[in-house]
Amino acid sequence: MNYSIALEVLDSAVRLMTPLLLACLAGLYSERSGVFDIGLEGKMLMAAFTSASVAYVTGNVWLGLAAGIGGAMAMALVHGLASITFRGNQLISGVAINFLASGLTVLLGQKWFGLGGRSPALEGGARFSPVTLPGADALAGVPIFGPLYREVISGHTPLVYVAFLAVPLTWWLLYRTRFGLRLRAVGENPASVDTAGVSVVRLRYGAVAIAGLLCGLAGAYLATGLSAGFVKEMTAGRGFIALAALIFAKWRPWPALGATFLFALLEALANRYPEISLGPLTIPSMFMNTLPYILTVIILAGFVGRAIPPRAGGQPYVKER
Amino acid sequence: MPPWADAVLVPVISLLLAFAISAVVILLIGESPWAALKVMVTGALGSSYGWGFTLYYATNFIFTGLAVSVAYHAGLFNIGGEGQAAMGGLGVALVLLAVPWPHWALALPAAMVGASAFGALWALIPAWLQARRGSHIVITTIMFNFIAAALLNYVLVNILRPVGSMDPASARFPQAAHLPKLGEIAASLGFAWGKNTPANVTLFIALGACVLVWLLIWRTRLGYEIRAFGRSEKAALYAGISPTRITVVAMLISGGLAGLMAINNVMGESERLVLNAVEGAGFIGIAVALMGRNHPFGILLAALLFGFLYQGGGELALWTTIPRELITVIQALVILFTGALDNLVRMPLERLWLNRGRG
């Protein structure tokens, strides 16, 4: 593999990791507040659909983005109602949200566009266009760094940079603000937060809403940045890979960046080399695509580092107990 | 609130809410819910042909619903039914292709062993990880669904695919292993019922499984231990029930039941192993178990309802512009209302009962 091919693979990894990173951070906020979220997939799918539909109808990708966020937020609200207000089973609610999104997107898509669940292809202003970072061409001559800057770092759509900026922002919010302290506390011991006079319900709704927002960005990126339109089931398990990355990162923002990059790199390699031959052994692409799931099971088993979720995760908070 | 209200009233009202919202969704896409219902009822229940398909789907859902419920009694949420049923299919295929079976009556028990063993094995790893390493069974079973799909894809493309075939599917099973269809049985008895439908003798095995699961959960020591463990892990531990053993045993039974589904779809219907043979039945099992309140009789009723929805949904897609995915939406709403939002119904009902008692 020479340098220019390596750059191509890295570039494609950056594109592929963006939705994973956004969804992973979404899960991070929700689960840090004590609300398990296996509905990331559904929220992302809903957002992809609403953003593509509105972007197509209005021809404006920013309106599409807003609709995407709205779609994911609506799903997040359902999750909040079920798991916070009505103290239901958060896992069951997540499963329901995944199905709801999977069915509604096709049903509405068929009604609006009649293309069997697809949206029409997006063009021009209905898509995010790449941003060329300053100096990308001027620095192209610099050996090694120049091409890296031009091919891999520059030339992505705005949401890619938003996703990367969300990592330090999340770190700062989580570890350097009062909101972050309370958010982490409510995921470990909600009773203590309640005793301190802070509303558990409001904090958790806040976290679930942030998760909706980030899933909205992820879905909108999928439909209007990574590809040109909505396709049935286009999230293709990314919500679950993001969940896997979250466990890999042990619910921390910087490791989330690393984990999603690793998983995206695996996907990029599998796309470029469908079968990797190592002398007598040939690794099939199915194995590469499954590696994130296998790695997560290994991590969960505690053979390589231990992943301990927030203590109050999955349990509804009941004040009188 | 009396127990019957909790067991019957709450799920029925939740179900009605789910259906009401489904009707609103149908209205939103510009169709008439009443007309849609009529197409579904005539398509699924209006003829023996429709019934043949409805019963075929219901058979699938009985197995996966029972699978989810046995795990649920032990406090384990098994989302892995899809992967376990897919692996069960592999077990069936290996058993049926390895031996030239002379008669289906011999092939069936062997295939059942293969199906349940493979399904149970696929559930064993998440179970063991949960029991011994504390990894959350929901996450591991989700991961195992994906791993099963990839593994099956690999096996079908590279190992089981017959030479010269481009289809990622196994060879046909021997003709003698053909399970009698209900339509064929009816024809041999001299009346025409359910011609050309996939419902087969597996239905009776599914009904038997309902009875066995009922006996297991409410009439055996193991069932008692499973329920005790599901209610309170601490109390069970205090009573000398081993958490590791119960977790592993409950998941083995659960995975075995999910795997058994392959008898119906792989052996009974397609008669060869194809990609995605499970068609989401593993996930529907979640809705079926929730709606059936984890009781085998409730699961039987819920499986029939989902069989009706599945077949009716197919007819809907055929005769109207409403896509099949309407069923996914209904399924989602059923899971949401009977599973996650049941306090929405229970809280006001409890208040009602309290007020009545006072007055």
XYZ file of C-alpha atoms in Angstrom, chain B residues 43-196:
154
model
C -56.726 -11.706 2.921
C -55.609 -13.403 6.113
C -58.770 -15.035 7.472
C -61.265 -14.987 4.628
C -60.127 -18.168 2.929
C -58.328 -21.389 3.808
C -55.501 -20.086 1.621
C -55.182 -17.017 3.843
C -55.413 -19.150 6.981
C -52.646 -21.415 5.679
C -50.258 -18.484 5.552
C -51.511 -16.946 8.797
C -50.922 -20.218 10.650
C -47.509 -20.625 9.033
C -46.367 -17.203 10.262
C -48.001 -17.765 13.653
C -45.954 -20.968 14.034
C -42.748 -18.959 13.613
C -43.880 -16.370 16.119
C -44.926 -18.956 18.731
C -41.359 -20.259 18.826
C -39.666 -16.881 18.978
C -42.274 -15.514 21.400
C -41.759 -18.465 23.755
C -38.013 -17.968 23.418
C -38.196 -14.335 24.502
C -40.599 -15.169 27.335
C -38.522 -17.941 28.933
C -35.545 -15.590 29.099
C -37.805 -12.807 30.356
C -39.024 -14.951 33.255
C -35.388 -15.164 34.324
C -35.067 -11.378 34.059
C -33.069 -11.610 30.838
C -34.015 -9.637 27.755
C -33.033 -11.823 24.816
C -32.890 -9.701 21.662
C -30.883 -12.435 19.975
C -33.811 -14.510 18.695
C -33.052 -13.467 15.137
C -29.489 -14.758 15.266
C -30.443 -17.860 17.238
C -33.169 -18.762 14.732
C -30.736 -18.171 11.849
C -28.210 -20.505 13.451
C -31.009 -22.997 14.061
C -31.506 -22.971 10.300
C -27.857 -23.851 9.830
C -28.314 -26.734 12.260
C -31.305 -28.016 10.276
C -29.431 -27.745 6.992
C -26.368 -29.579 8.268
C -28.456 -32.410 9.725
C -30.627 -32.817 6.649
C -27.756 -32.629 4.155
C -25.436 -34.952 6.073
C -27.695 -38.019 6.108
C -29.872 -39.452 3.301
C -33.022 -39.555 5.394
C -35.451 -42.314 4.397
C -38.566 -40.686 5.887
C -39.566 -37.340 7.302
C -40.690 -38.894 10.574
C -37.059 -39.834 11.204
C -35.619 -36.633 9.781
C -37.853 -34.371 11.863
C -36.591 -35.335 15.340
C -33.003 -35.196 14.122
C -33.566 -31.778 12.544
C -35.212 -30.603 15.767
C -32.123 -31.615 17.701
C -29.905 -29.820 15.184
C -32.045 -26.687 15.204
C -32.350 -26.383 18.956
C -28.719 -27.295 19.568
C -27.446 -24.605 17.209
C -29.873 -22.012 18.573
C -28.975 -22.892 22.146
C -25.275 -22.780 21.373
C -25.643 -19.309 19.905
C -27.401 -18.188 23.087
C -24.896 -19.931 25.336
C -22.053 -17.509 24.688
C -23.987 -14.334 25.625
C -25.451 -16.239 28.591
C -22.070 -17.281 29.845
C -20.682 -13.791 29.321
C -23.574 -12.324 31.301
C -23.330 -14.870 34.104
C -19.587 -14.986 34.533
C -18.238 -11.756 33.092
C -21.134 -9.401 33.746
C -21.477 -8.245 30.131
C -24.976 -7.001 29.436
C -26.970 -9.658 27.613
C -28.909 -7.132 25.519
C -25.761 -5.738 23.970
C -24.111 -9.113 23.447
C -27.206 -10.657 21.857
C -27.466 -7.669 19.474
C -23.826 -8.167 18.525
C -24.455 -11.891 18.090
C -27.299 -11.199 15.672
C -24.874 -9.375 13.402
C -22.180 -11.984 13.845
C -24.658 -14.765 13.008
C -25.758 -12.964 9.842
C -22.166 -12.563 8.678
C -21.258 -16.141 9.591
C -24.262 -17.529 7.774
C -23.505 -15.395 4.741
C -19.969 -16.765 4.712
C -21.056 -20.376 5.164
C -23.713 -20.154 2.446
C -21.469 -18.440 -0.090
C -18.289 -20.401 0.524
C -19.235 -23.795 1.955
C -22.861 -24.870 1.517
C -23.444 -23.416 -1.943
C -23.633 -26.253 -4.469
C -21.016 -26.237 -7.246
C -22.179 -24.220 -10.230
C -24.909 -22.350 -8.396
C -24.741 -18.562 -8.102
C -27.384 -18.386 -5.409
C -26.097 -17.954 -1.838
C -28.191 -20.910 -0.657
C -27.641 -24.536 0.300
C -28.593 -27.515 -1.848
C -32.164 -28.795 -1.653
C -32.880 -31.146 1.218
C -33.623 -34.776 0.291
C -37.131 -35.300 -1.029
C -37.916 -37.807 1.727
C -37.346 -35.131 4.388
C -40.293 -33.129 3.058
C -42.593 -32.272 5.962
C -46.312 -32.833 5.284
C -48.106 -29.560 4.680
C -51.420 -29.039 6.425
C -52.995 -28.678 2.982
C -51.647 -32.079 1.941
C -52.954 -33.683 5.111
C -56.369 -32.180 4.463
C -56.294 -33.419 0.860
C -55.412 -36.954 1.956
C -58.392 -36.836 4.314
C -60.524 -35.908 1.358
C -61.249 -32.239 1.719
C -59.676 -29.168 0.203
C -58.075 -26.845 2.730
C -55.133 -24.465 2.497
C -53.855 -25.647 -0.883
C -50.372 -24.335 -1.767
